[in-house]
PDB file of C-alpha atoms in Angstrom:
ATOM      1  CA  MET A   1      87.562 134.225  90.292  1.00 76.00           C
ATOM      2  CA  ILE A   2      90.369 134.383  92.821  1.00 90.00           C
ATOM      3  CA  SER A   3      93.529 136.392  92.396  1.00 94.00           C
ATOM      4  CA  GLY A   4      96.650 136.949  94.427  1.00 98.00           C
ATOM      5  CA  ARG A   5      99.661 139.196  94.691  1.00 99.00           C
ATOM      6  CA  LEU A   6     103.321 138.237  94.394  1.00 99.00           C
ATOM      7  CA  THR A   7     104.621 140.142  97.397  1.00 98.00           C
ATOM      8  CA  SER A   8     108.148 138.744  97.073  1.00 98.00           C
ATOM      9  CA  LEU A   9     110.069 136.842  94.386  1.00 98.00           C
ATOM     10  CA  ASN A  10     112.816 134.742  95.978  1.00 97.00           C
ATOM     11  CA  ILE A  11     115.774 132.653  94.841  1.00 96.00           C
ATOM     12  CA  GLY A  12     118.795 131.194  96.604  1.00 90.00           C
ATOM     13  CA  ALA A  13     121.855 128.999  96.425  1.00 86.00           C
ATOM     14  CA  VAL A  14     122.588 125.767  98.256  1.00 82.00           C
ATOM     15  CA  GLY A  15     124.104 126.386 101.678  1.00 75.00           C
ATOM     16  CA  VAL A  16     124.568 124.800 105.088  1.00 76.00           C
ATOM     17  CA  ILE A  17     122.674 125.151 108.365  1.00 71.00           C
ATOM     18  CA  ARG A  18     123.769 123.669 111.679  1.00 71.00           C
ATOM     19  CA  GLN A  19     121.658 121.434 113.900  1.00 66.00           C
ATOM     20  CA  GLY A  20     123.680 120.681 116.990  1.00 69.00           C
ATOM     21  CA  ASP A  21     126.907 119.127 115.753  1.00 75.00           C
ATOM     22  CA  LYS A  22     125.436 118.305 112.343  1.00 77.00           C
ATOM     23  CA  GLU A  23     125.686 120.289 109.138  1.00 74.00           C
ATOM     24  CA  ILE A  24     122.634 120.097 106.870  1.00 72.00           C
ATOM     25  CA  VAL A  25     122.945 120.997 103.207  1.00 76.00           C
ATOM     26  CA  THR A  26     119.866 122.920 102.091  1.00 73.00           C
ATOM     27  CA  ALA A  27     118.529 125.504  99.678  1.00 71.00           C
ATOM     28  CA  TYR A  28     115.923 126.789 102.148  1.00 71.00           C
ATOM     29  CA  HIS A  29     117.692 130.135 102.479  1.00 82.00           C
ATOM     30  CA  LYS A  30     116.297 132.228  99.648  1.00 91.00           C
ATOM     31  CA  PHE A  31     116.346 135.993  99.293  1.00 92.00           C
ATOM     32  CA  PRO A  32     114.033 138.544  97.655  1.00 96.00           C
ATOM     33  CA  VAL A  33     114.915 139.830  94.201  1.00 97.00           C
ATOM     34  CA  ALA A  34     113.525 143.210  93.137  1.00 96.00           C
ATOM     35  CA  HIS A  35     114.315 143.001  89.417  1.00 97.00           C
ATOM     36  CA  PRO A  36     112.454 140.794  86.911  1.00 98.00           C
ATOM     37  CA  LEU A  37     113.535 137.157  86.572  1.00 98.00           C
ATOM     38  CA  TYR A  38     112.874 134.857  83.635  1.00 98.00           C
ATOM     39  CA  LEU A  39     110.865 131.788  84.608  1.00 98.00           C
ATOM     40  CA  THR A  40     111.704 128.657  82.612  1.00 97.00           C
ATOM     41  CA  ASP A  41     110.098 125.231  82.711  1.00 96.00           C
ATOM     42  CA  LEU A  42     112.666 124.268  85.362  1.00 94.00           C
ATOM     43  CA  GLY A  43     112.379 127.398  87.484  1.00 95.00           C
ATOM     44  CA  PHE A  44     114.465 130.534  87.855  1.00 96.00           C
ATOM     45  CA  PRO A  45     118.132 130.818  86.853  1.00 92.00           C
ATOM     46  CA  GLY A  46     120.231 131.036  90.001  1.00 89.00           C
ATOM     47  CA  ASP A  47     117.698 129.184  92.166  1.00 89.00           C
ATOM     48  CA  GLU A  48     119.390 125.993  93.304  1.00 82.00           C
ATOM     49  CA  HIS A  49     118.072 122.673  94.646  1.00 77.00           C
ATOM     50  CA  VAL A  50     119.838 120.023  96.674  1.00 67.00           C
ATOM     51  CA  TYR A  51     117.835 117.083  95.304  1.00 62.00           C
ATOM     52  CA  GLU A  52     116.087 116.402  91.999  1.00 59.00           C
ATOM     53  CA  GLY A  53     112.858 115.842  93.908  1.00 57.00           C
ATOM     54  CA  HIS A  54     112.913 119.447  95.126  1.00 62.00           C
ATOM     55  CA  GLY A  55     112.576 120.827  91.598  1.00 74.00           C
ATOM     56  CA  GLY A  56     111.829 119.708  88.063  1.00 86.00           C
ATOM     57  CA  PRO A  57     109.039 120.456  85.589  1.00 94.00           C
ATOM     58  CA  ASP A  58     106.203 119.826  88.070  1.00 96.00           C
ATOM     59  CA  LYS A  59     107.894 121.901  90.784  1.00 95.00           C
ATOM     60  CA  SER A  60     109.381 124.856  88.949  1.00 97.00           C
ATOM     61  CA  VAL A  61     107.897 127.278  91.498  1.00 98.00           C
ATOM     62  CA  CYS A  62     107.300 126.862  95.238  1.00 96.00           C
ATOM     63  CA  VAL A  63     104.545 129.090  96.633  1.00 98.00           C
ATOM     64  CA  TYR A  64     103.762 130.021 100.235  1.00 97.00           C
ATOM     65  CA  PRO A  65     100.945 132.275 101.524  1.00 98.00           C
ATOM     66  CA  TYR A  66     102.132 135.208 103.604  1.00 98.00           C
ATOM     67  CA  GLU A  67      98.920 134.958 105.643  1.00 97.00           C
ATOM     68  CA  HIS A  68     100.406 131.953 107.489  1.00 96.00           C
ATOM     69  CA  TYR A  69     103.453 133.840 108.747  1.00 95.00           C
ATOM     70  CA  GLU A  70     101.560 135.205 111.764  1.00 94.00           C
ATOM     71  CA  HIS A  71     100.694 131.676 112.925  1.00 91.00           C
ATOM     72  CA  TRP A  72     104.331 130.579 112.857  1.00 89.00           C
ATOM     73  CA  THR A  73     105.532 133.768 114.511  1.00 89.00           C
ATOM     74  CA  SER A  74     103.159 133.078 117.408  1.00 90.00           C
ATOM     75  CA  LEU A  75     103.910 129.352 117.616  1.00 85.00           C
ATOM     76  CA  LEU A  76     107.686 129.613 117.365  1.00 85.00           C
ATOM     77  CA  GLY A  77     108.059 132.827 119.346  1.00 86.00           C
ATOM     78  CA  VAL A  78     110.389 134.268 116.733  1.00 83.00           C
ATOM     79  CA  THR A  79     110.161 137.042 114.194  1.00 83.00           C
ATOM     80  CA  MET A  80     109.841 135.470 110.780  1.00 86.00           C
ATOM     81  CA  PRO A  81     111.764 136.880 107.829  1.00 89.00           C
ATOM     82  CA  PRO A  82     109.545 139.219 105.772  1.00 92.00           C
ATOM     83  CA  ALA A  83     109.685 136.779 102.833  1.00 94.00           C
ATOM     84  CA  ALA A  84     111.028 133.343 101.844  1.00 93.00           C
ATOM     85  CA  ALA A  85     110.685 132.083 105.419  1.00 91.00           C
ATOM     86  CA  PHE A  86     109.747 128.643 104.083  1.00 91.00           C
ATOM     87  CA  GLY A  87     112.157 128.512 101.166  1.00 91.00           C
ATOM     88  CA  GLU A  88     109.459 129.572  98.729  1.00 95.00           C
ATOM     89  CA  ASN A  89     110.019 131.271  95.377  1.00 97.00           C
ATOM     90  CA  PHE A  90     106.697 133.115  95.521  1.00 98.00           C
ATOM     91  CA  THR A  91     105.596 134.706  98.781  1.00 98.00           C
ATOM     92  CA  VAL A  92     101.978 135.553  97.981  1.00 99.00           C
ATOM     93  CA  THR A  93      98.823 137.015  99.444  1.00 98.00           C
ATOM     94  CA  GLY A  94      95.281 136.043  98.488  1.00 98.00           C
ATOM     95  CA  LEU A  95      96.006 132.446  97.475  1.00 99.00           C
ATOM     96  CA  LEU A  96      95.247 130.124 100.378  1.00 98.00           C
ATOM     97  CA  GLU A  97      95.311 126.342 100.160  1.00 98.00           C
ATOM     98  CA  ARG A  98      91.588 126.074 100.892  1.00 98.00           C
ATOM     99  CA  GLU A  99      90.777 128.275  97.870  1.00 98.00           C
ATOM    100  CA  VAL A 100      93.365 127.264  95.274  1.00 99.00           C
ATOM    101  CA  HIS A 101      92.644 124.118  93.240  1.00 99.00           C
ATOM    102  CA  ILE A 102      94.992 121.552  91.774  1.00 99.00           C
ATOM    103  CA  GLY A 103      95.249 122.457  88.093  1.00 99.00           C
ATOM    104  CA  ASP A 104      94.513 126.171  88.521  1.00 99.00           C
ATOM    105  CA  VAL A 105      96.409 128.204  85.928  1.00 99.00           C
ATOM    106  CA  PHE A 106      97.522 131.716  86.873  1.00 99.00           C
ATOM    107  CA  ALA A 107      98.984 134.504  84.780  1.00 99.00           C
ATOM    108  CA  VAL A 108     101.845 136.359  86.467  1.00 99.00           C
ATOM    109  CA  GLY A 109     103.896 138.835  84.479  1.00 99.00           C
ATOM    110  CA  GLU A 110     104.640 137.242  81.115  1.00 99.00           C
ATOM    111  CA  ALA A 111     104.367 133.703  82.472  1.00 99.00           C
ATOM    112  CA  LEU A 112     101.610 131.170  82.999  1.00 99.00           C
ATOM    113  CA  VAL A 113     101.909 128.760  85.935  1.00 99.00           C
ATOM    114  CA  GLN A 114      99.767 125.804  87.019  1.00 99.00           C
ATOM    115  CA  VAL A 115      99.225 124.397  90.516  1.00 99.00           C
ATOM    116  CA  THR A 116     100.401 120.777  90.644  1.00 99.00           C
ATOM    117  CA  GLN A 117     100.411 119.598  94.266  1.00 98.00           C
ATOM    118  CA  PRO A 118     100.786 120.615  97.905  1.00 97.00           C
ATOM    119  CA  ARG A 119     104.322 121.244  99.025  1.00 93.00           C
ATOM    120  CA  SER A 120     105.644 118.311 101.063  1.00 85.00           C
ATOM    121  CA  PRO A 121     107.773 119.868 103.814  1.00 77.00           C
ATOM    122  CA  CYS A 122     110.798 117.923 105.032  1.00 70.00           C
ATOM    123  CA  TYR A 123     112.925 117.824 108.169  1.00 63.00           C
ATOM    124  CA  LYS A 124     115.122 120.701 107.022  1.00 70.00           C
ATOM    125  CA  ILE A 125     112.465 123.296 107.826  1.00 74.00           C
ATOM    126  CA  ALA A 126     112.440 121.879 111.371  1.00 66.00           C
ATOM    127  CA  ALA A 127     116.204 122.265 111.541  1.00 67.00           C
ATOM    128  CA  ARG A 128     116.011 125.845 110.347  1.00 73.00           C
ATOM    129  CA  TYR A 129     113.615 126.896 113.108  1.00 71.00           C
ATOM    130  CA  GLY A 130     114.588 124.443 115.834  1.00 70.00           C
ATOM    131  CA  MET A 131     111.136 122.828 116.034  1.00 73.00           C
ATOM    132  CA  PRO A 132     111.557 119.043 115.639  1.00 72.00           C
ATOM    133  CA  LYS A 133     107.964 118.376 114.582  1.00 79.00           C
ATOM    134  CA  MET A 134     107.496 121.440 112.404  1.00 81.00           C
ATOM    135  CA  ALA A 135     107.063 119.464 109.170  1.00 81.00           C
ATOM    136  CA  LEU A 136     104.267 117.481 110.821  1.00 82.00           C
ATOM    137  CA  GLU A 137     102.659 120.678 112.089  1.00 85.00           C
ATOM    138  CA  LEU A 138     102.755 122.186 108.605  1.00 86.00           C
ATOM    139  CA  LYS A 139     100.896 119.170 107.270  1.00 90.00           C
ATOM    140  CA  ARG A 140      98.471 119.002 110.198  1.00 90.00           C
ATOM    141  CA  LYS A 141      97.494 122.651 109.844  1.00 91.00           C
ATOM    142  CA  GLY A 142      97.369 122.369 106.067  1.00 92.00           C
ATOM    143  CA  PHE A 143      99.729 125.345 105.819  1.00 94.00           C
ATOM    144  CA  THR A 144     102.004 123.572 103.357  1.00 94.00           C
ATOM    145  CA  GLY A 145     101.948 125.972 100.453  1.00 97.00           C
ATOM    146  CA  PHE A 146     101.974 124.433  96.995  1.00 98.00           C
ATOM    147  CA  MET A 147     104.017 123.742  93.887  1.00 98.00           C
ATOM    148  CA  MET A 148     103.534 124.981  90.333  1.00 98.00           C
ATOM    149  CA  ARG A 149     104.691 124.002  86.858  1.00 98.00           C
ATOM    150  CA  THR A 150     105.523 126.501  84.148  1.00 98.00           C
ATOM    151  CA  VAL A 151     102.951 126.500  81.354  1.00 98.00           C
ATOM    152  CA  ARG A 152     104.439 129.487  79.534  1.00 99.00           C
ATOM    153  CA  GLU A 153     107.885 130.903  80.176  1.00 98.00           C
ATOM    154  CA  GLY A 154     108.381 134.609  80.736  1.00 99.00           C
ATOM    155  CA  ARG A 155     109.599 137.387  82.982  1.00 99.00           C
ATOM    156  CA  VAL A 156     108.147 137.703  86.480  1.00 99.00           C
ATOM    157  CA  GLN A 157     108.627 140.460  89.062  1.00 99.00           C
ATOM    158  CA  GLN A 158     107.583 141.044  92.659  1.00 98.00           C
ATOM    159  CA  GLY A 159     104.448 143.125  93.099  1.00 98.00           C
ATOM    160  CA  GLN A 160     102.664 141.591  90.132  1.00 99.00           C
ATOM    161  CA  ALA A 161      99.195 140.074  90.327  1.00 99.00           C
ATOM    162  CA  LEU A 162      98.485 136.379  89.927  1.00 99.00           C
ATOM    163  CA  GLU A 163      95.246 136.181  87.955  1.00 98.00           C
ATOM    164  CA  LEU A 164      93.330 132.921  87.612  1.00 98.00           C
ATOM    165  CA  VAL A 165      92.848 132.180  83.912  1.00 98.00           C
ATOM    166  CA  SER A 166      91.515 128.602  83.996  1.00 98.00           C
ATOM    167  CA  ARG A 167      90.202 126.032  86.464  1.00 98.00           C
ATOM    168  CA  GLU A 168      89.502 122.330  86.033  1.00 97.00           C
ATOM    169  CA  GLU A 169      86.147 120.820  86.981  1.00 96.00           C
ATOM    170  CA  HIS A 170      87.248 118.229  89.560  1.00 97.00           C
ATOM    171  CA  GLY A 171      87.032 120.689  92.485  1.00 96.00           C
ATOM    172  CA  VAL A 172      90.018 119.338  94.445  1.00 98.00           C
ATOM    173  CA  THR A 173      91.644 122.124  96.444  1.00 98.00           C
ATOM    174  CA  VAL A 174      95.234 122.138  97.627  1.00 98.00           C
ATOM    175  CA  ALA A 175      93.898 121.726 101.173  1.00 97.00           C
ATOM    176  CA  GLU A 176      91.958 118.616 100.149  1.00 98.00           C
ATOM    177  CA  ALA A 177      94.975 117.202  98.326  1.00 98.00           C
ATOM    178  CA  ASN A 178      97.075 117.867 101.420  1.00 96.00           C
ATOM    179  CA  ARG A 179      94.560 115.967 103.560  1.00 97.00           C
ATOM    180  CA  ILE A 180      94.605 112.997 101.205  1.00 98.00           C
ATOM    181  CA  LEU A 181      98.376 112.895 100.743  1.00 96.00           C
ATOM    182  CA  HIS A 182      99.547 113.681 104.266  1.00 94.00           C
ATOM    183  CA  ILE A 183      96.764 113.132 106.810  1.00 94.00           C
ATOM    184  CA  ASP A 184      93.990 110.663 105.915  1.00 96.00           C
ATOM    185  CA  VAL A 185      96.190 108.110 104.201  1.00 95.00           C
ATOM    186  CA  ALA A 186      93.584 105.358 104.659  1.00 95.00           C
ATOM    187  CA  ASP A 187      90.991 107.269 102.616  1.00 97.00           C
ATOM    188  CA  LEU A 188      91.483 105.243  99.458  1.00 97.00           C
ATOM    189  CA  GLU A 189      88.370 106.528  97.711  1.00 97.00           C
ATOM    190  CA  SER A 190      89.692 110.081  97.896  1.00 98.00           C
ATOM    191  CA  ALA A 191      93.172 108.865  96.963  1.00 98.00           C
ATOM    192  CA  ALA A 192      91.768 107.356  93.770  1.00 98.00           C
ATOM    193  CA  ARG A 193      89.892 110.577  93.009  1.00 98.00           C
ATOM    194  CA  LEU A 194      93.026 112.676  93.438  1.00 98.00           C
ATOM    195  CA  HIS A 195      95.118 110.214  91.427  1.00 98.00           C
ATOM    196  CA  ALA A 196      92.693 110.720  88.525  1.00 98.00           C
ATOM    197  CA  VAL A 197      93.362 114.486  88.385  1.00 98.00           C
ATOM    198  CA  ALA A 198      95.328 114.883  85.156  1.00 96.00           C
ATOM    199  CA  SER A 199      97.257 117.975  86.271  1.00 98.00           C
ATOM    200  CA  LEU A 200      98.519 116.407  89.523  1.00 98.00           C
ATOM    201  CA  GLY A 201     102.314 116.474  89.864  1.00 98.00           C
ATOM    202  CA  ARG A 202     104.314 113.322  89.144  1.00 96.00           C
ATOM    203  CA  HIS A 203     105.674 112.791  92.662  1.00 94.00           C
ATOM    204  CA  SER A 204     102.210 112.962  94.233  1.00 96.00           C
ATOM    205  CA  ARG A 205     100.746 110.752  91.513  1.00 97.00           C
ATOM    206  CA  GLU A 206     103.428 108.111  92.060  1.00 96.00           C
ATOM    207  CA  ALA A 207     102.895 108.173  95.824  1.00 96.00           C
ATOM    208  CA  LEU A 208      99.164 107.650  95.360  1.00 97.00           C
ATOM    209  CA  ALA A 209      99.680 104.910  92.773  1.00 97.00           C
ATOM    210  CA  GLU A 210     101.888 103.024  95.224  1.00 96.00           C
ATOM    211  CA  ARG A 211      99.324 103.474  97.990  1.00 97.00           C
ATOM    212  CA  LEU A 212      96.486 102.208  95.806  1.00 96.00           C
ATOM    213  CA  ALA A 213      98.541  99.289  94.468  1.00 94.00           C
ATOM    214  CA  ASN A 214      99.188  98.046  98.000  1.00 86.00           C
ATOM    215  CA  VAL A 215      95.507  97.757  98.900  1.00 76.00           C
ATOM    216  CA  PRO A 216      94.852  94.111  99.869  1.00 68.00           C
ATOM    217  CA  THR A 217      92.174  92.424  97.798  1.00 62.00           C
ATOM    218  CA  ALA A 218      89.266  90.678  99.467  1.00 54.00           C
ATOM    219  CA  PRO A 219      89.359  86.865  99.317  1.00 53.00           C
ATOM    220  CA  ALA A 220      87.136  85.326  96.659  1.00 46.00           C
TER     221      ALA A 220
END
């Protein structure tokens, strides 16, 4: 049974970053909070999102493994912030994409949270760090982090353990889901298998349904 540690609990408001002469509205800039926060089915009070697709019931918590920070520090040649470098709510240790499964339910503080899908990084992370293809590199490396839904609301605080309390039988890891969703898009057999996972988040399920619906049928 795997377990992790919530090394930092992060929230933030919508702000603006500059990319050349452009201003980009984003909620990537989050900051650690030392006191307990109450997790609802839509996330943490005070944690803002620019678009509906960045939050909602299937994405109430964004998680990123601290173990990946060293890779990005080396690649970018910059010192990463100690937490929330990727706009995540939970900076964690011990919960890597290759080990965490879609549908895993973890207890953290008073809350229960369930893994729903890999995080799908967008161009704004590239703007933040000045690396145009950073979103693609995140997907290629499989260092995307992942999203969670709230199964039971409750107070959460940094430093608490994330203990696995249940796991589904399908065996699809976040890393495998990331491969199917972002890399091997022609692997329709795996796409169908992932689409059948009941706990998969709505946005990923809809993307897979569209992919599978567009498969040309063989002539009779």
